[in-house]
Short mmCIF file of C-alpha atoms in Angstrom, two decimals:
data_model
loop_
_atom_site.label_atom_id
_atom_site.label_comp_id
_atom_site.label_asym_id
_atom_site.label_seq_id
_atom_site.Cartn_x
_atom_site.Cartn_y
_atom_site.Cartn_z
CA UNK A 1 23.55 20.02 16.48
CA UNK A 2 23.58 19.06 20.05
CA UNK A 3 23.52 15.60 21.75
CA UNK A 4 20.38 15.82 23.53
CA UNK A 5 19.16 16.60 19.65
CA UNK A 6 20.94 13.61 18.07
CA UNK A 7 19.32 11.23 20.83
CA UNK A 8 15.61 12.65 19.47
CA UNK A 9 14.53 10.04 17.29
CA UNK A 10 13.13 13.05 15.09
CA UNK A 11 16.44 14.93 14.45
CA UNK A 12 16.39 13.93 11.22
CA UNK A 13 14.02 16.29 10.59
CA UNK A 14 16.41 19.23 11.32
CA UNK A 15 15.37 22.44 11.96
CA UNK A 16 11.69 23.15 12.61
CA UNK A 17 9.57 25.67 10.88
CA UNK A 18 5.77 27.34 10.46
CA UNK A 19 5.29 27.36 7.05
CA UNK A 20 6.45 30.70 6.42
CA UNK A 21 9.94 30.07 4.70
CA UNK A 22 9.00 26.60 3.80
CA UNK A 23 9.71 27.32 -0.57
CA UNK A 24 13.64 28.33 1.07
CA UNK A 25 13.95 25.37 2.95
CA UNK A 26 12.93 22.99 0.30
CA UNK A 27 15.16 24.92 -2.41
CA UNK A 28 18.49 24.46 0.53
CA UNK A 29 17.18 21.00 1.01
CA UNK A 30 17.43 20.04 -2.53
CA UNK A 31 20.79 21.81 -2.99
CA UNK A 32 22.06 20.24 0.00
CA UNK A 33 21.12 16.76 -1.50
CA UNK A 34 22.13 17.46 -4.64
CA UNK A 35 26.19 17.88 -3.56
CA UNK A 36 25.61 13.96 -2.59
CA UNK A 37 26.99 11.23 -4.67
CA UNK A 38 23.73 9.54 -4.46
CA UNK A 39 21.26 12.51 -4.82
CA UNK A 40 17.92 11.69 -3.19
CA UNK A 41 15.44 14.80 -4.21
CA UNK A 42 15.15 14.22 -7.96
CA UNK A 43 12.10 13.07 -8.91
CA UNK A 44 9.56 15.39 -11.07
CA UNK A 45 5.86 15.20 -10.71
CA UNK A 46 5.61 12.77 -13.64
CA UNK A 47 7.71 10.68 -11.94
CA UNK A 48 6.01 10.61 -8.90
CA UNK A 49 2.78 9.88 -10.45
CA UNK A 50 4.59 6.78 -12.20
CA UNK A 51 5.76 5.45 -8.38
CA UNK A 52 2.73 6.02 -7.28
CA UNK A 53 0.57 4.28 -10.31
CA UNK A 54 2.90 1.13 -10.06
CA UNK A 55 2.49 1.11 -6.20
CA UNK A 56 -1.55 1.54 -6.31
CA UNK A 57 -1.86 -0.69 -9.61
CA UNK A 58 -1.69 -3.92 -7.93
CA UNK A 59 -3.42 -7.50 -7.35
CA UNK A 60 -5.78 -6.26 -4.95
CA UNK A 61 -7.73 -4.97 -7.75
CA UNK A 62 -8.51 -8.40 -8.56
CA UNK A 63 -10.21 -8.69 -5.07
CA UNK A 64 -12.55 -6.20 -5.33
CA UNK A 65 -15.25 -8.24 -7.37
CA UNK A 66 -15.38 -10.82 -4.56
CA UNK A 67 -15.82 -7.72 -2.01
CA UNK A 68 -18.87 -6.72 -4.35
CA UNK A 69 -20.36 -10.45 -4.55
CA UNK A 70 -20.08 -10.24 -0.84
CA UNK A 71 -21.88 -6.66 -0.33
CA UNK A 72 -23.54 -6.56 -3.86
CA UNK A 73 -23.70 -3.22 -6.16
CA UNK A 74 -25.21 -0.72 -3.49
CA UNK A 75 -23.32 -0.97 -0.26
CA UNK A 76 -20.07 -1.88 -2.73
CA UNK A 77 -20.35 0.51 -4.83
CA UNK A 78 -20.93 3.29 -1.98
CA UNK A 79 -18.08 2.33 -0.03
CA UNK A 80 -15.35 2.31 -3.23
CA UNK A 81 -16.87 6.17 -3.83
CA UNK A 82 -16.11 6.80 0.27
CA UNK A 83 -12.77 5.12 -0.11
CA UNK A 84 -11.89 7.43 -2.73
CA UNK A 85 -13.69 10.36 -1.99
CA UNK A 86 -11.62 9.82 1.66
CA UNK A 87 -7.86 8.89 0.03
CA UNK A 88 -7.89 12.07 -1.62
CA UNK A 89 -8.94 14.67 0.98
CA UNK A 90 -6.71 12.73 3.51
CA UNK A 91 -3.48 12.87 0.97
CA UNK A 92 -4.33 16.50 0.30
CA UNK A 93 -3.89 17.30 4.06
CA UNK A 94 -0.83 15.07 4.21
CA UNK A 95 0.73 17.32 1.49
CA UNK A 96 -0.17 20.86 2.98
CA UNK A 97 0.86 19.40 6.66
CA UNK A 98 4.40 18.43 4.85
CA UNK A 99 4.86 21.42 3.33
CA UNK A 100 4.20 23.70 6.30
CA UNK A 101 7.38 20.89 7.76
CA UNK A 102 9.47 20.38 4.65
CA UNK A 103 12.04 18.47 6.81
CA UNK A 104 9.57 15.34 7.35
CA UNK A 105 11.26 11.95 4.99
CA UNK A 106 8.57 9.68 6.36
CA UNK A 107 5.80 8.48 8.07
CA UNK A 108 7.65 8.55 10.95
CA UNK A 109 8.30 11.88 10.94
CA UNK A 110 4.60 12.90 10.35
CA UNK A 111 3.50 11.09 13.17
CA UNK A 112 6.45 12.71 15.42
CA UNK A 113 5.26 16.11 14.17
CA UNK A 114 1.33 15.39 14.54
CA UNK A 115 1.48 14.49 17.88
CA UNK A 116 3.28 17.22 19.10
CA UNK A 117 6.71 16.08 18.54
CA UNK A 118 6.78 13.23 20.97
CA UNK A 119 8.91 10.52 21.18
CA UNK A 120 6.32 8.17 21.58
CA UNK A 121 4.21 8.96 18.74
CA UNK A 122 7.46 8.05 16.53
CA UNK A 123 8.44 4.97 17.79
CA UNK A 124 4.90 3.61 17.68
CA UNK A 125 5.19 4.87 13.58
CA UNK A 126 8.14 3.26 13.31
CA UNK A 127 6.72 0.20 14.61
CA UNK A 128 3.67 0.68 12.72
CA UNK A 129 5.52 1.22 9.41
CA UNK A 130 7.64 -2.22 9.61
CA UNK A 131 5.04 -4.33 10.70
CA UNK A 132 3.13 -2.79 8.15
CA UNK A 133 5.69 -3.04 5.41
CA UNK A 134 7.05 -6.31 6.26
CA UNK A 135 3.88 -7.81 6.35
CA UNK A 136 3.01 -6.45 2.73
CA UNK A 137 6.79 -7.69 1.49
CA UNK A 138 5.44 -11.13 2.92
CA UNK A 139 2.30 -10.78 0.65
CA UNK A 140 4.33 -9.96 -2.31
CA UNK A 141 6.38 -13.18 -2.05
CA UNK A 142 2.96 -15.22 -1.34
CA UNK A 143 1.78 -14.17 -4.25
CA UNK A 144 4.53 -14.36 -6.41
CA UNK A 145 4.42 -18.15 -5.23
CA UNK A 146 0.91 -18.31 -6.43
CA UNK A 147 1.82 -16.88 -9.65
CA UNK A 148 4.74 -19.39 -10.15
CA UNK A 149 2.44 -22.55 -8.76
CA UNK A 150 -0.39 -21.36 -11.28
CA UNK A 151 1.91 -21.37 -14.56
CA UNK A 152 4.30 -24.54 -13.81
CA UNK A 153 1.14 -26.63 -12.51
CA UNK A 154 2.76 -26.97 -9.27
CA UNK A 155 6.27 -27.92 -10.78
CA UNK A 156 7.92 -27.49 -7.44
CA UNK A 157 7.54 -26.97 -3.92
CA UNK A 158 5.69 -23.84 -2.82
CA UNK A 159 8.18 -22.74 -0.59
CA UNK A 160 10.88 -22.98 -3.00
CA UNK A 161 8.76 -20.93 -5.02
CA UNK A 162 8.44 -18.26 -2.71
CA UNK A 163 12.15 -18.42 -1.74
CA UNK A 164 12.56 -17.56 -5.68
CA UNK A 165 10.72 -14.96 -5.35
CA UNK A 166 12.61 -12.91 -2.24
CA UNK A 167 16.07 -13.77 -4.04
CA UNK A 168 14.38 -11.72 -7.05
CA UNK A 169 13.26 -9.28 -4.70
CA UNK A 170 16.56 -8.65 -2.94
CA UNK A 171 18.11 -8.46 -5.77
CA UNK A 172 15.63 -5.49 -7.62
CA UNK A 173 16.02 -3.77 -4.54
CA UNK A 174 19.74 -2.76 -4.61
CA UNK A 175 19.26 0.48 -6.40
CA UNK A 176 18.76 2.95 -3.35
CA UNK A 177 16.57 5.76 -5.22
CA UNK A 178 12.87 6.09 -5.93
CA UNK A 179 13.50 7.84 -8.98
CA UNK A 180 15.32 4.18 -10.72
CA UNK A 181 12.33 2.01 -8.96
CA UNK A 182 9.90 4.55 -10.94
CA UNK A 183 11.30 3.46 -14.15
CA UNK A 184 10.19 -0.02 -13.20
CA UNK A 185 6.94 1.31 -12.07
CA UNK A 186 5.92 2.18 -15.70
CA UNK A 187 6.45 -1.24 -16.95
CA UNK A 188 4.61 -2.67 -13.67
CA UNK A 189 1.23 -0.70 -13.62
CA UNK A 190 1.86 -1.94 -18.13
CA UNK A 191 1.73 -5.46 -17.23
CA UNK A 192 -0.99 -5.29 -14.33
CA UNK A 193 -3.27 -3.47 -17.10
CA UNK A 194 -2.48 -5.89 -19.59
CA UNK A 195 -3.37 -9.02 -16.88
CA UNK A 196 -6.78 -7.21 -15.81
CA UNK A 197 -7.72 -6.31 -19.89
CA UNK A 198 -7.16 -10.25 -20.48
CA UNK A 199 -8.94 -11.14 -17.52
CA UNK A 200 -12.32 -8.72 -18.33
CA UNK A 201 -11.80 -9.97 -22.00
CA UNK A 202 -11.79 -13.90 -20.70
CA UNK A 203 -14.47 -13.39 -18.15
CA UNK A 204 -16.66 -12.23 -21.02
CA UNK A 205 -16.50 -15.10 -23.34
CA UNK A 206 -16.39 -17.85 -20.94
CA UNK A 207 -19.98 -19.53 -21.01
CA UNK A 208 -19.80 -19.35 -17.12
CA UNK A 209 -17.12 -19.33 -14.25
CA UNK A 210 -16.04 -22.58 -12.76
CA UNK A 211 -15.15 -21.76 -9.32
CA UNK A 212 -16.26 -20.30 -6.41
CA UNK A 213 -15.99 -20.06 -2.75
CA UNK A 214 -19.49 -21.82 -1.86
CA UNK A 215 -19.13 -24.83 -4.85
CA UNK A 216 -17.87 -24.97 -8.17
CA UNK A 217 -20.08 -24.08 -11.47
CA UNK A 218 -23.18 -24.51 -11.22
CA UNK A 219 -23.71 -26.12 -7.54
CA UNK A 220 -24.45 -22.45 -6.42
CA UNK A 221 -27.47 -21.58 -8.92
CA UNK A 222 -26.58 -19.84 -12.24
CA UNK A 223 -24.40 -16.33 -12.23
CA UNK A 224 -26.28 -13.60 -10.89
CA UNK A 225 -25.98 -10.59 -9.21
CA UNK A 226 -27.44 -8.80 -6.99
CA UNK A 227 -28.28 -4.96 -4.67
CA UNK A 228 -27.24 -6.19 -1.64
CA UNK A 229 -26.16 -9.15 0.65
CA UNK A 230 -27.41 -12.76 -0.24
CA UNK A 231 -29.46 -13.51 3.10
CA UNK A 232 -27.14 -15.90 5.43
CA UNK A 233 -23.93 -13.15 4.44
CA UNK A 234 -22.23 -12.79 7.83
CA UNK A 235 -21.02 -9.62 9.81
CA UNK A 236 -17.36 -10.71 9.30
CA UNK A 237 -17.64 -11.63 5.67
CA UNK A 238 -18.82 -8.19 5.30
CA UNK A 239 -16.62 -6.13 6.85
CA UNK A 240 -13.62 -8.28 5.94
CA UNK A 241 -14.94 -7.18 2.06
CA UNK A 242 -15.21 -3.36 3.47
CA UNK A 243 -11.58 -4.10 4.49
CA UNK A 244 -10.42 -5.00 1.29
CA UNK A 245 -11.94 -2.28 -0.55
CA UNK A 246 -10.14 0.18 1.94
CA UNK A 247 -7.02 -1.34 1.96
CA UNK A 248 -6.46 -0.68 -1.67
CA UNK A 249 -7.22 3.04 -1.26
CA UNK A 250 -5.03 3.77 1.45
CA UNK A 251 -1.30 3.82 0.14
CA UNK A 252 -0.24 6.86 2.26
CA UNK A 253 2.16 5.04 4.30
CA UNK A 254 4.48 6.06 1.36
CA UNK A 255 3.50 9.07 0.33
CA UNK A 256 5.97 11.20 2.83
CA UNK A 257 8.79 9.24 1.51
CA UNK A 258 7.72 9.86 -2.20
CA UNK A 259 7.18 13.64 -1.60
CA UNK A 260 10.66 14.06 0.32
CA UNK A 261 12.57 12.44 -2.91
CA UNK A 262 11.03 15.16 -5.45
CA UNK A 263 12.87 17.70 -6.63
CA UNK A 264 9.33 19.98 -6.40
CA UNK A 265 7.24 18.31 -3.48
CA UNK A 266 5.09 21.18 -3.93
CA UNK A 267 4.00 19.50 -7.60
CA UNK A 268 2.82 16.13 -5.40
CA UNK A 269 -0.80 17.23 -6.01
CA UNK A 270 -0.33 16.84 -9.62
CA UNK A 271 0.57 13.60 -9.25
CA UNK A 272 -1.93 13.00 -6.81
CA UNK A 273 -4.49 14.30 -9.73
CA UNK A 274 -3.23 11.84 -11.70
CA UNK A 275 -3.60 8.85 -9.31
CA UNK A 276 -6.73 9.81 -8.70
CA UNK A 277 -8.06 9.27 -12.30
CA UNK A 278 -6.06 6.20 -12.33
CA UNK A 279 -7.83 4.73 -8.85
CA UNK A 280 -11.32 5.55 -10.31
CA UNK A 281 -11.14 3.95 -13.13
CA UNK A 282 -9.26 0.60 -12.74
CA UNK A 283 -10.67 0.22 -8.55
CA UNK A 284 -14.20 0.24 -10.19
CA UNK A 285 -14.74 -0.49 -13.61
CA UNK A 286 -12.96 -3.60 -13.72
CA UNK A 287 -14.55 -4.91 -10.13
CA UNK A 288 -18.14 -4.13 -11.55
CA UNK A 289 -17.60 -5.90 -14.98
CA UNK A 290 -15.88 -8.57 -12.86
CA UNK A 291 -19.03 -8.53 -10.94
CA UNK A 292 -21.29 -8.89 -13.53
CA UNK A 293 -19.61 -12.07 -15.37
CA UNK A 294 -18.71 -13.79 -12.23
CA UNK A 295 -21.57 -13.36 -9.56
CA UNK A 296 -21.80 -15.32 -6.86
CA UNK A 297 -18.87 -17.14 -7.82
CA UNK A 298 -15.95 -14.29 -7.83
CA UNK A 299 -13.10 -15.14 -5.77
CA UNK A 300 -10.33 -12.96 -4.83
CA UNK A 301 -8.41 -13.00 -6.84
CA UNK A 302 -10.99 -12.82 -9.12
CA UNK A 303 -8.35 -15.09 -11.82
CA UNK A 304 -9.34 -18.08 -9.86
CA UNK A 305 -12.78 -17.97 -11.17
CA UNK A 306 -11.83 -18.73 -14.74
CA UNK A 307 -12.52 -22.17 -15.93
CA UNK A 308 -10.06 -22.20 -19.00
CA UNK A 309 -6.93 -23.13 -17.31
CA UNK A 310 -5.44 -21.13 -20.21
CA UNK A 311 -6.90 -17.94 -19.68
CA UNK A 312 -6.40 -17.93 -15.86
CA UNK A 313 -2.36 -18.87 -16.77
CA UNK A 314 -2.27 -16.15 -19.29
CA UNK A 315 -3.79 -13.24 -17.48
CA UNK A 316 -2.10 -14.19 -14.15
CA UNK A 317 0.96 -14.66 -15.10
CA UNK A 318 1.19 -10.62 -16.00
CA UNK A 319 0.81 -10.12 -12.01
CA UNK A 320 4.70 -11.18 -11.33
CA UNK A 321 5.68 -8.07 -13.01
CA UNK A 322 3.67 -6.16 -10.41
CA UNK A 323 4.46 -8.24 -7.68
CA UNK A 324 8.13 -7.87 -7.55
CA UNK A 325 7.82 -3.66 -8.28
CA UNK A 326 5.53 -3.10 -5.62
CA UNK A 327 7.15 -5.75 -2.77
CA UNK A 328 10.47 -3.76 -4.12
CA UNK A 329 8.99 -0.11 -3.30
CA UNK A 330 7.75 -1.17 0.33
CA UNK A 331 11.82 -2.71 0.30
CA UNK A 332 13.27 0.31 -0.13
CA UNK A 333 10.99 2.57 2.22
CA UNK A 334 11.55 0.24 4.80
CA UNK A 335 15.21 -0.05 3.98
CA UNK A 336 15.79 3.94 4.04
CA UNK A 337 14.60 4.36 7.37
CA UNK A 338 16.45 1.34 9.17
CA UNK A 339 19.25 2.59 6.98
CA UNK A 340 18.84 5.82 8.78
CA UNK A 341 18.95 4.30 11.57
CA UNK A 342 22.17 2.52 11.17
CA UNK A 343 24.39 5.16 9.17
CA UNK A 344 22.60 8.12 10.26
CA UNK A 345 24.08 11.20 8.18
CA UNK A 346 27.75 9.48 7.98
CA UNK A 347 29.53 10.12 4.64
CA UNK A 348 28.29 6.17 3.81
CA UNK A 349 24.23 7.23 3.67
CA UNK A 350 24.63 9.10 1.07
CA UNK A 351 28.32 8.62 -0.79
CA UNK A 352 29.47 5.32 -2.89
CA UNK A 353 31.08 3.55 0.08
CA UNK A 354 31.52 -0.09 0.99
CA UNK A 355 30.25 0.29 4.56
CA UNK A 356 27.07 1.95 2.75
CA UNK A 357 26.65 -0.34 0.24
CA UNK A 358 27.26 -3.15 2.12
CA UNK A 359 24.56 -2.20 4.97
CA UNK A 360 21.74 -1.55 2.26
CA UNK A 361 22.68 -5.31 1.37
CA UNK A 362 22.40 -6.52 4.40
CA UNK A 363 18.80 -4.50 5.10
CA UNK A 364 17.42 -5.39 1.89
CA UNK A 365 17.76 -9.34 2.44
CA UNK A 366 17.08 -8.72 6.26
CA UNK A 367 13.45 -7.32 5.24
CA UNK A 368 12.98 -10.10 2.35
CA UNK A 369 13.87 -12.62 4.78
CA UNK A 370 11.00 -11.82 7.52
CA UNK A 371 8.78 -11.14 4.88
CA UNK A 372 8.96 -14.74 3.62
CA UNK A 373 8.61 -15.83 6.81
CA UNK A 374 5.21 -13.88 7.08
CA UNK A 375 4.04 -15.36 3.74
CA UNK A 376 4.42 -19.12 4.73
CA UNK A 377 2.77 -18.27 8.04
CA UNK A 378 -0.14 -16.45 7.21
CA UNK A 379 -3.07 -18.82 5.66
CA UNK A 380 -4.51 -16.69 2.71
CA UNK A 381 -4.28 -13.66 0.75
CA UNK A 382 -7.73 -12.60 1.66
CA UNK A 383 -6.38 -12.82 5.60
CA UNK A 384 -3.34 -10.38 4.58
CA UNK A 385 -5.43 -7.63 3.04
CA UNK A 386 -8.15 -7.65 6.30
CA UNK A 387 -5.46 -7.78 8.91
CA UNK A 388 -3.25 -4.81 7.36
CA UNK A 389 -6.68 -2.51 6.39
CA UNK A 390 -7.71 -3.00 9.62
CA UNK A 391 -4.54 -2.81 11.71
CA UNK A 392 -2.36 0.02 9.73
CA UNK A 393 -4.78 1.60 7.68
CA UNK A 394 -6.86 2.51 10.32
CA UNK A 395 -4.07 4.81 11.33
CA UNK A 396 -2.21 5.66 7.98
CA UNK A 397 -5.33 6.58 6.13
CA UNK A 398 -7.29 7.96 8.75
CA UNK A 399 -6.73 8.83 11.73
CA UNK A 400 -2.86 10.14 11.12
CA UNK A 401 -4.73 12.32 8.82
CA UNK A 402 -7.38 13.48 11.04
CA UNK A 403 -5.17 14.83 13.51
CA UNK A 404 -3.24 16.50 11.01
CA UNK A 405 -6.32 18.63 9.91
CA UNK A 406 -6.78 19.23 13.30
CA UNK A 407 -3.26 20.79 13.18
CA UNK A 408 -3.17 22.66 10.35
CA UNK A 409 -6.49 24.44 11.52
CA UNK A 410 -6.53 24.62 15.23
CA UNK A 411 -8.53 28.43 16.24
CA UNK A 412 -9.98 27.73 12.73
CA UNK A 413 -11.91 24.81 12.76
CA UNK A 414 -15.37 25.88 12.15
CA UNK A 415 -14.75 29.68 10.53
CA UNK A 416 -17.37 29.67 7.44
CA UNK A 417 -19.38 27.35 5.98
CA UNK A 418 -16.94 25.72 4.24
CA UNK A 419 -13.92 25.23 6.83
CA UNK A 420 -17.08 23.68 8.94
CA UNK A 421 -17.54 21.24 6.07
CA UNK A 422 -14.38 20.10 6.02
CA UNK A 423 -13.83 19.86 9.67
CA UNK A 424 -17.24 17.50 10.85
CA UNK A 425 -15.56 15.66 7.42
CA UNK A 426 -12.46 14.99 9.34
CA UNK A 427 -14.56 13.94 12.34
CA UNK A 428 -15.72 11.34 10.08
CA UNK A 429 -12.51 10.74 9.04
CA UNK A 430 -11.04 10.16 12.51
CA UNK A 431 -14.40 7.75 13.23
CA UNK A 432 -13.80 5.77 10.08
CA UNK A 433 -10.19 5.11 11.55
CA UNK A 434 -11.74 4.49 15.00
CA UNK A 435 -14.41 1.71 13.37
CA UNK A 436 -11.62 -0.17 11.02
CA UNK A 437 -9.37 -0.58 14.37
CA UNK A 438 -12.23 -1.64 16.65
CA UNK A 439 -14.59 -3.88 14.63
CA UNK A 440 -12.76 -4.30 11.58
CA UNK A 441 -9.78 -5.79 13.88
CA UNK A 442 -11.89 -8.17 15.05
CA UNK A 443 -13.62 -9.60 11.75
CA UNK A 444 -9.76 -9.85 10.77
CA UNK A 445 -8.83 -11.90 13.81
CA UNK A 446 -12.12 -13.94 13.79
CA UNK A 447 -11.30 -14.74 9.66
CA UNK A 448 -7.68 -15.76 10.26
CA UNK A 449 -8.96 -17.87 13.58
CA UNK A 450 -11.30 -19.72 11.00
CA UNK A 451 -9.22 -20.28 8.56
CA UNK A 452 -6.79 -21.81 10.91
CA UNK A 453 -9.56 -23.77 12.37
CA UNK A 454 -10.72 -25.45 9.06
CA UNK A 455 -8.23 -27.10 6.49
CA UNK A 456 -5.56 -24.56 5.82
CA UNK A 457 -1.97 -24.73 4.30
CA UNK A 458 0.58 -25.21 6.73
CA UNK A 459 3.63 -23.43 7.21
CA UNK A 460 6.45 -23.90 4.99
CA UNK A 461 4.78 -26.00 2.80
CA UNK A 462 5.12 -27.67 -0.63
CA UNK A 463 1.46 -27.78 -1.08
CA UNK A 464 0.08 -26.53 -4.22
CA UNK A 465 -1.10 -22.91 -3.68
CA UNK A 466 -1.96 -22.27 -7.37
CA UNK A 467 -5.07 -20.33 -7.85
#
């Protein structure tokens, strides 16, 4: 390899190809990696669909019954169907566009390839990916806080809570394999079942919520629900619920990472499949009922609605479990490629070596440490899930995705009826990415500006942030 190619921020991916031989490079990839001490491409299609449950399986389900009291059942219900409908025709062109480049470890590397292999398009991924990932490590330890506050009634100072919370996350990030963070996956998506079951079953025999965002039980009228927007529902509230829905559909940040530790990336789909039943059921069913017992009143998350302090402690409590996986899987993403970074293909990045231990140390509580600083700075959890769908999403689950149609199919776009289809879908695609960066930027900015504007928690606080 030459110098000029070492300097190119995408050398990692090695040596280009069109698709035609890409079954032999993936079988010499995987040998390759498997000669390393710390073998990288081992994970099977089950266990891919395990990462990927416990990363999609998260809190933000919780927020998707406030989204619908917000929209109501018709424009909520349509846009979950888009979202999902649009996550799964967007990771299948991730998968074919990766295996037609087998090379590719990460985002980063998609949007180098995408974009013609410019320089440029991977720095701004790289950018986009630790802001991104940071900022969603930050939300982790916020909420982990929140979890703490809510069981011990506030027994100590939120920010010692939180700082809890990273030390547990740097430490469950040490191992440096997706294949050990899938085992804790498993027991994650588990717990986060068990805490929404207990919620839907404690929503259901409470004679009515307590709180709620415009007065507490029964200042606004008695639970109902309703088609669409009550009248006085602003633009911004809106689209900041849109936002929420999307951002819990669009986890394909990580999916290049996931696919490049398999042993048979060509299997992803299967796990994919599997995801996809997963996403249907527990990103709707759960926000309807939610919906349907908490009205006007749901609050995101929608545990805060409960008026039995004892069922809201009991079903929220299951969330730490969560918390910690998924902040841990964003951890190790991020850590891989600054560890690239650092060690490039040295003997340390991939053998048991001081020097390589000792740098994934240092990374992991380097990227703990910023993200706590994001989670005492940011006001509210609803603020964290607008500003990321509308700032990374926008490009991770759309438009990334659009131009990599465009890619695959160039001198093909509109051959048949069906490839036509598909291609003024990917035009909607690339407009849906367009919209959540223009507008839905905004009503993120304008909700965090009014939030600061009103009473809101100040940073570094030992105010009680229980739910």
């Amino acid at each position: 390899m030459s110098q000029d190619e070492k300097k190119d921020p995408g050398y990692v991916l090695g040596t280009e190809t069109d698709g035609t031989d890409s079954f032999d490079t993936i079988t010499a990839l995987v040998a390759a990696d498997h000669e390393h001490d710390i073998k990288l491409r081992t994970m099977s299609w089950q266990k891919t669909a395990c990462l990927l449950a416990g990363e999609q399986v998260c809190l933000a389900i919780m927020a998707q019954s406030w989204s619908l009291s917000v929209l109501g059942w018709v424009p909520g219900i349509i846009t979950m169907v888009l979202c999902g409908l649009l996550f799964w025709v967007t990771s299948i062109t991730m998968h074919k566009y990766i295996m037609k480049h087998p090379h590719i470890m990460d985002i980063c590397d998609f949007g180098y390839h995408i974009f013609g292999q410019s320089k440029t398009a991977y720095a701004f991924s790289a950018f986009m990916m630790l802001a991104n990932n940071i900022l969603l490590i930050g939300f982790h330890v916020l909420t982990g806080a929140k979890v703490l506050n809510t069981l011990s009634d506030h027994s100590m100072c939120t920010a010692v809570f939180s700082i809890i919370t990273a030390v547990i996350g740097i430490v469950m990030s040490m191992p440096r394999t997706l294949q050990h963070i899938s085992f804790m996956s498993m027991f994650s998506s588990a717990c986060m079942g068990i805490a929404i079951i207990l919620f839907l079953v404690f929503a259901g025999i409470e004679e009515a919520p307590l709180y709620g965002y415009k007065g507490n039980y029964p200042t606004a009228g008695l639970v109902k629900t309703y088609a669409f927007p009550l009248p006085g529902t602003t633009w911004v509230a809106c689209m900041n619920a849109v936002l929420n829905i999307t951002y819990l559909w669009v986890p394909q940040i990580l999916f290049p990472t996931f696919i490049s530790e398999m042993e048979r990336p060509q299997d992803f789909p299967k796990a994919l499949a599997v995801l996809g039943v997963i996403s249907a059921i527990l990103f709707i069913v759960p926000s309807a009922i939610g919906f349907r017992y908490l009205g006007q009143y749901a609050t995101a998350p929608a545990f805060g609605s409960l008026g039995v302090v004892s069922y809201k402690k009991s079903s929220f409590g299951f969330v730490i479990v969560p918390t910690l996986v998924i902040g841990v899987i964003y951890a190790n993403v991020t850590g891989k490629w600054i560890y690239t970074r650092v060690l490039g293909k040295s003997r340390h990045s991939h053998s048991h070596t001081v020097i390589g231990w000792g740098v994934w140390g240092v990374i992991m509580v380097g990227v703990w440490v910023l993200g706590f600083v994001f989670a005492e700075i940011i006001p509210s959890m609803g603020d964290f899930l607008s500003l990321l769908s509308a700032a990374f999403d926008s490009f991770f689950g759309f438009i990334y995705f659009a131009v990599a149609y465009w890619q695959l199919n160039r001198g093909s776009l509109f051959n048949g009826l069906g490839k036509t289809a598909m291609t003024l879908l990917n035009v909607l695609i690339m407009m849906v990415g367009l919209f959540l960066l223009g507008p839905g930027l905004y009503a993120a900015v304008e909700a965090i500006i009014a939030d600061y504007s009103g009473s809101v928690t100040p940073a570094f606080t030992c105010a009680n942030v229980a739910i």
